Short mmCIF file of C-alpha atoms in Angstrom, two decimals:
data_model
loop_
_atom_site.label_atom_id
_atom_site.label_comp_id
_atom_site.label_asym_id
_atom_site.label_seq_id
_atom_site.Cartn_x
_atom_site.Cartn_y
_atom_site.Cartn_z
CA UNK A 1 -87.23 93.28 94.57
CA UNK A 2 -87.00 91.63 91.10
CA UNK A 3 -86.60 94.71 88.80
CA UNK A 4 -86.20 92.07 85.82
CA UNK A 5 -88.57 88.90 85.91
CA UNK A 6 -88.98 86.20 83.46
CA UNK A 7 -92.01 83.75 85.18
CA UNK A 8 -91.47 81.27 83.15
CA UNK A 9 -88.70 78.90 84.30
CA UNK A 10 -89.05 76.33 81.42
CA UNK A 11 -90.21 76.05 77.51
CA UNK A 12 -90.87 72.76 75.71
CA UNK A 13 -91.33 73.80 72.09
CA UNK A 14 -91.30 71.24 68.62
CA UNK A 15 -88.49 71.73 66.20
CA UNK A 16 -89.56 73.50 63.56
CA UNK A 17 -92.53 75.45 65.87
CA UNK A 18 -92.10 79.16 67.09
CA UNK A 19 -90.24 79.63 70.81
CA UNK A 20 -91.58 82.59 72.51
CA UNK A 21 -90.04 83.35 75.71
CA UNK A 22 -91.00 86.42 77.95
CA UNK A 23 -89.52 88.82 79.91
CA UNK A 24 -90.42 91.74 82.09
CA UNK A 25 -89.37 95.14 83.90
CA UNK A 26 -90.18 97.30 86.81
CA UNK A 27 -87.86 100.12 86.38
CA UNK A 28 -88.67 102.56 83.82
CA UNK A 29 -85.52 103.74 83.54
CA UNK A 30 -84.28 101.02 82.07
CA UNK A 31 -83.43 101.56 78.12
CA UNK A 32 -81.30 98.84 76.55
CA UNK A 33 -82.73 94.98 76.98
CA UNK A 34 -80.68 92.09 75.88
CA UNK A 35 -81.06 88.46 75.40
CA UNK A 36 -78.02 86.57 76.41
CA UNK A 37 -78.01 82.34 75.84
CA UNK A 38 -76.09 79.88 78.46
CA UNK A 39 -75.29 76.60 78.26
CA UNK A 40 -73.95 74.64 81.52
CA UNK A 41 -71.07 75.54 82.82
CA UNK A 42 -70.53 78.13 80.16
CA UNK A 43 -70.52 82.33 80.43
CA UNK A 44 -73.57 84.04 78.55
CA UNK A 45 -73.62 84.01 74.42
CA UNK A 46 -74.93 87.56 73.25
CA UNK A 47 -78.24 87.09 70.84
CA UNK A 48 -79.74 90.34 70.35
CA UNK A 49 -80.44 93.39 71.56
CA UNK A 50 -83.14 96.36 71.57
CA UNK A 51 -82.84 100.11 72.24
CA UNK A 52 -85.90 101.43 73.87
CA UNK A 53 -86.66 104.17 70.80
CA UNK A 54 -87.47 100.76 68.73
CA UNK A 55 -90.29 98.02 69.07
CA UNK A 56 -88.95 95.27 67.05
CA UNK A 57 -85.56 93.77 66.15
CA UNK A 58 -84.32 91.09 64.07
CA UNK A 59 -82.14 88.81 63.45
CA UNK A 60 -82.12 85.88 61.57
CA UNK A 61 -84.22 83.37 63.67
CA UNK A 62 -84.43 85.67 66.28
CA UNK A 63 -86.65 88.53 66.97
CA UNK A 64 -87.41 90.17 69.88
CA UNK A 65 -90.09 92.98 70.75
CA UNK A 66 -90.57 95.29 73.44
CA UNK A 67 -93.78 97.36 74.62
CA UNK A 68 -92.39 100.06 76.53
CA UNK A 69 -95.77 101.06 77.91
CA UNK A 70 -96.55 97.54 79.42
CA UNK A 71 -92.87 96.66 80.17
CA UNK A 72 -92.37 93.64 78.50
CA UNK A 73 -89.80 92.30 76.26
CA UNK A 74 -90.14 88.93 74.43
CA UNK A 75 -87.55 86.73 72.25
CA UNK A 76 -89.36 84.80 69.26
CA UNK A 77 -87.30 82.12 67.46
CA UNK A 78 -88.62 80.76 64.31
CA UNK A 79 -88.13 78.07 63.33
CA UNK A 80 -86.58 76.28 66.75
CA UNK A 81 -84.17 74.04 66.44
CA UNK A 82 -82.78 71.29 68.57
CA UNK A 83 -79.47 73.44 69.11
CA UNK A 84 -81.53 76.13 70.18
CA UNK A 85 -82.03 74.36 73.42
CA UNK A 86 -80.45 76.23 76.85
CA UNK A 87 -81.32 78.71 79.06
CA UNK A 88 -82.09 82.07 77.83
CA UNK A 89 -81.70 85.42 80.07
CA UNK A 90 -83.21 88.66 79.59
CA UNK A 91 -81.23 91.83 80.88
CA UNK A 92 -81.74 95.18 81.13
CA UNK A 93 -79.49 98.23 81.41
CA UNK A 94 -80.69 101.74 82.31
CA UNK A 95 -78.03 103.42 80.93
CA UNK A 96 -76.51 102.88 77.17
CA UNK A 97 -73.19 104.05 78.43
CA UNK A 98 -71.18 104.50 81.71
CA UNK A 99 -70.60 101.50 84.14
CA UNK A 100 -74.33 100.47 84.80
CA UNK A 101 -74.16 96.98 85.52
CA UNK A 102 -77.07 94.50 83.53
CA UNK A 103 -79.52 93.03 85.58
CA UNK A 104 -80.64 90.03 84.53
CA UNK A 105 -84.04 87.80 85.00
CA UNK A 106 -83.76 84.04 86.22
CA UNK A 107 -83.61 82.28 83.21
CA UNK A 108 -86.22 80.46 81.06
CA UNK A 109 -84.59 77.16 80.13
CA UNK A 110 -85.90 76.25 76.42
CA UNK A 111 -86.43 72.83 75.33
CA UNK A 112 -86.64 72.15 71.98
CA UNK A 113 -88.05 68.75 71.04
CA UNK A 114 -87.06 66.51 67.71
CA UNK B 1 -65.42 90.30 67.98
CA UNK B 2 -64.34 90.59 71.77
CA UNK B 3 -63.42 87.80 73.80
CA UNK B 4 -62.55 87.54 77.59
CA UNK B 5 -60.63 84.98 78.81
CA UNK B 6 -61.23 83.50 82.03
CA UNK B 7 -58.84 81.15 84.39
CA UNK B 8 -59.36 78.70 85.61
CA UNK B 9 -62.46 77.21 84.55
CA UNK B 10 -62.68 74.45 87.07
CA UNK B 11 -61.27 74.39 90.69
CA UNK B 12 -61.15 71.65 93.32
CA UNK B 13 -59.50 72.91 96.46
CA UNK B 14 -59.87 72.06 100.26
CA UNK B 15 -61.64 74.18 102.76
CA UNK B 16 -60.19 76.90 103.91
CA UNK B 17 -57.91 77.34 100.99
CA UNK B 18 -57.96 80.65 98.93
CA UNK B 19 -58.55 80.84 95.71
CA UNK B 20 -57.74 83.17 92.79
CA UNK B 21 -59.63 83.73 89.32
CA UNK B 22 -58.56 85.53 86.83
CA UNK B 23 -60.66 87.64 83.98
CA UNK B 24 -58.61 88.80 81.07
CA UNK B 25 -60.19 91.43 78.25
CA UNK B 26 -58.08 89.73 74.65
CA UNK B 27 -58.20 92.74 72.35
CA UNK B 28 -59.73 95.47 74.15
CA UNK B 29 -59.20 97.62 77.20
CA UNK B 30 -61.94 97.49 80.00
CA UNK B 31 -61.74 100.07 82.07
CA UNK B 32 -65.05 98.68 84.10
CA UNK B 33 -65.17 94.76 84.54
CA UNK B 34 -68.26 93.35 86.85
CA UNK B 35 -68.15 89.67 88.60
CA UNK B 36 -71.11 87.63 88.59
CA UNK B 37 -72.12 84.56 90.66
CA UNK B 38 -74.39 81.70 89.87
CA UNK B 39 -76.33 79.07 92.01
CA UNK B 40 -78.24 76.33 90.04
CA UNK B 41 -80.98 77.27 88.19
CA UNK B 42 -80.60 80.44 89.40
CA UNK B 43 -80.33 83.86 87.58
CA UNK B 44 -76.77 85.68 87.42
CA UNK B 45 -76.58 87.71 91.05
CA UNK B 46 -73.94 90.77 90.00
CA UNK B 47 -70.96 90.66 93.08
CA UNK B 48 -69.26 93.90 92.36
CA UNK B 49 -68.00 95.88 90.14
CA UNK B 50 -64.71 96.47 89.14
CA UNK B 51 -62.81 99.42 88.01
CA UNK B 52 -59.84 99.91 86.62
CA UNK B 53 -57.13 101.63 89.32
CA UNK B 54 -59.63 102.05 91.93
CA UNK B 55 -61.74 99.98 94.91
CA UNK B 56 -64.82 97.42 93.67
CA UNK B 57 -67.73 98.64 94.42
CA UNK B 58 -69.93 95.59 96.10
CA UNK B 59 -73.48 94.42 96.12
CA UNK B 60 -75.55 94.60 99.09
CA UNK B 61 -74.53 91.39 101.05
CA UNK B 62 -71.40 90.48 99.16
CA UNK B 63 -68.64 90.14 102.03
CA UNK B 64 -65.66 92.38 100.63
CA UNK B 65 -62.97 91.20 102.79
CA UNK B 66 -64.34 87.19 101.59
CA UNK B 67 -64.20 88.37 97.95
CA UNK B 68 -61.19 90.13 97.58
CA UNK B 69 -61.17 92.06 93.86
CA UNK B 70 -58.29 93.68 92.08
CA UNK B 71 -58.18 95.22 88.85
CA UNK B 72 -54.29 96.66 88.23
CA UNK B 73 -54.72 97.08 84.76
CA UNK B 74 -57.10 97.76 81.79
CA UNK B 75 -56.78 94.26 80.73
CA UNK B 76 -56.99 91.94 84.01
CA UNK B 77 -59.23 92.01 86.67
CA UNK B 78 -58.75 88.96 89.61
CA UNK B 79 -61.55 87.70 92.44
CA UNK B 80 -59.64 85.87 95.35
CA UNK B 81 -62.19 84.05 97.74
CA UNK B 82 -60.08 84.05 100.76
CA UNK B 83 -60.65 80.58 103.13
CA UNK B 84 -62.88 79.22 101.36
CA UNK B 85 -65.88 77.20 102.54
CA UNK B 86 -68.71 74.32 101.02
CA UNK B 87 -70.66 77.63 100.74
CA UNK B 88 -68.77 79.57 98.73
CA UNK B 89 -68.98 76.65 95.88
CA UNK B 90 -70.49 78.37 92.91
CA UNK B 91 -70.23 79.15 89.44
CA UNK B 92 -68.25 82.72 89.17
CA UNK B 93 -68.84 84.76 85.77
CA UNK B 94 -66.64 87.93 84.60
CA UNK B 95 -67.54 90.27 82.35
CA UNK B 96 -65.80 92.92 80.80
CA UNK B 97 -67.29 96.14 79.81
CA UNK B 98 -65.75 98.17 76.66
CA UNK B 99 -65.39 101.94 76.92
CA UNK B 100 -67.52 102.33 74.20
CA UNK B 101 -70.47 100.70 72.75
CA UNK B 102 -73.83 101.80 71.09
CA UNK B 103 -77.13 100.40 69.25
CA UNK B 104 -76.74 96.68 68.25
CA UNK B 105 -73.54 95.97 70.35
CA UNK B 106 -73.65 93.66 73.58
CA UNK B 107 -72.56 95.85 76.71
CA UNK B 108 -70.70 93.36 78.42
CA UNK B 109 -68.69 90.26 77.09
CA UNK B 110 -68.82 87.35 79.37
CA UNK B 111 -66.25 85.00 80.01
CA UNK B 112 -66.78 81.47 79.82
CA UNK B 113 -66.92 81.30 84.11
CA UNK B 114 -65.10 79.16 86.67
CA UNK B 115 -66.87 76.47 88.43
CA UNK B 116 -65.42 76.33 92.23
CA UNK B 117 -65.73 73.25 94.30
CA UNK B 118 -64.90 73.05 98.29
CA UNK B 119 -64.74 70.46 99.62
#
């Protein structure tokens, strides 16, 4: 059982066009939601991160949004850039401390186009 | 801001070798530390978790006697895949977790994962 699902498995965007990639949850306990990017071969970058008492965060080019009440979390980059391009994981904890591992989706891999 | 260091990042090695990776915290202590694996184009499946001074606790389905994990100090936490197979080829990812973190930090830092090959 997927408690974290992101049902899109690729995004082909334009430079300079908004990315919107989407992300949702099952378990309501969850309370912290991060987006992590990954290049090949490489370990997870930290972008951003929400708390579950807000609805919006931002930062820089990056913005992401969560509706608690329909479970679903989404990452907005504006304006996208070529660089921008990997594969971008939501994750979820259900606890903001203690040693409650993240669960993460599958991935949406992001293509942004010159 | 936090870095973990992990070694090595690429490994080549016969069947039925065992192999040993190491995940190092740089400038903080990390009392829990958590092992990832990935397949291609798949999502990051969590292996165990690892805590400092005491027995991983393992995922549903993760052999613990195939992936051996030890985590002696606050800083260093190892995963040994013991006789390795063509199955067990994968990309491993550790991730340290710092004591204490709140609002607007990142849980867990990742390190930069080892690819293993067997051949």
């Amino acid at each position: 059982d997927q408690q974290v699902k992101q049902n899109s498995p690729s995004l082909s965007v334009q430079e300079g066009r908004i990315s919107i990639l989407n992300c949702d949850y099952t378990n309501s306990m969850f309370d912290y939601f991060l987006w992590y990017k990954k290049y090949p071969a490489e370990g997870p970058t930290f972008l951003i991160s929400i708390s579950s008492i807000k609805d919006k965060n931002e930062d820089g080019r990056f913005t992401v949004f969560l509706n608690k009440s329909a479970k679903h979390l989404s990452l907005h980059i504006v304006p996208s850039q070529p660089g921008d391009s990997a594969v971008y994981f939501c994750a979820a904890s259900a606890s903001i401390s203690g040693n409650t591992p993240l669960v993460f989706g599958k991935g949406t891999r992001l293509s942004v186009i010159a | 801001g936090a870095v973990v260091s992990q070694h090595p990042s690429w490994v080549i090695c016969k069947s039925g070798t065992s192999v040993k990776i190491e995940c190092r915290s740089l400038d903080f202590q990390a009392t829990t530390m958590f092992w990832y694996r990935q397949f291609p184009k798949q999502s990051l499946m969590l292996m165990a978790t690892s805590n400092e001074g005491s027995k991983a606790t393992y995922e549903q389905g993760v052999e613990k006697d195939k992936f051996l994990i030890n985590h002696a100090s606050l800083t260093l936490s190892t995963l040994t895949v013991t006789s390795a197979h063509p199955e067990d080829s994968s990309f491993y990812i550790c991730s340290a977790r710092e004591s204490f973190w709140g609002p607007g930090d990142q849980p867990q830092h990742f390190g930069d994962g080892t690819r293993l090959s067997i051949l």
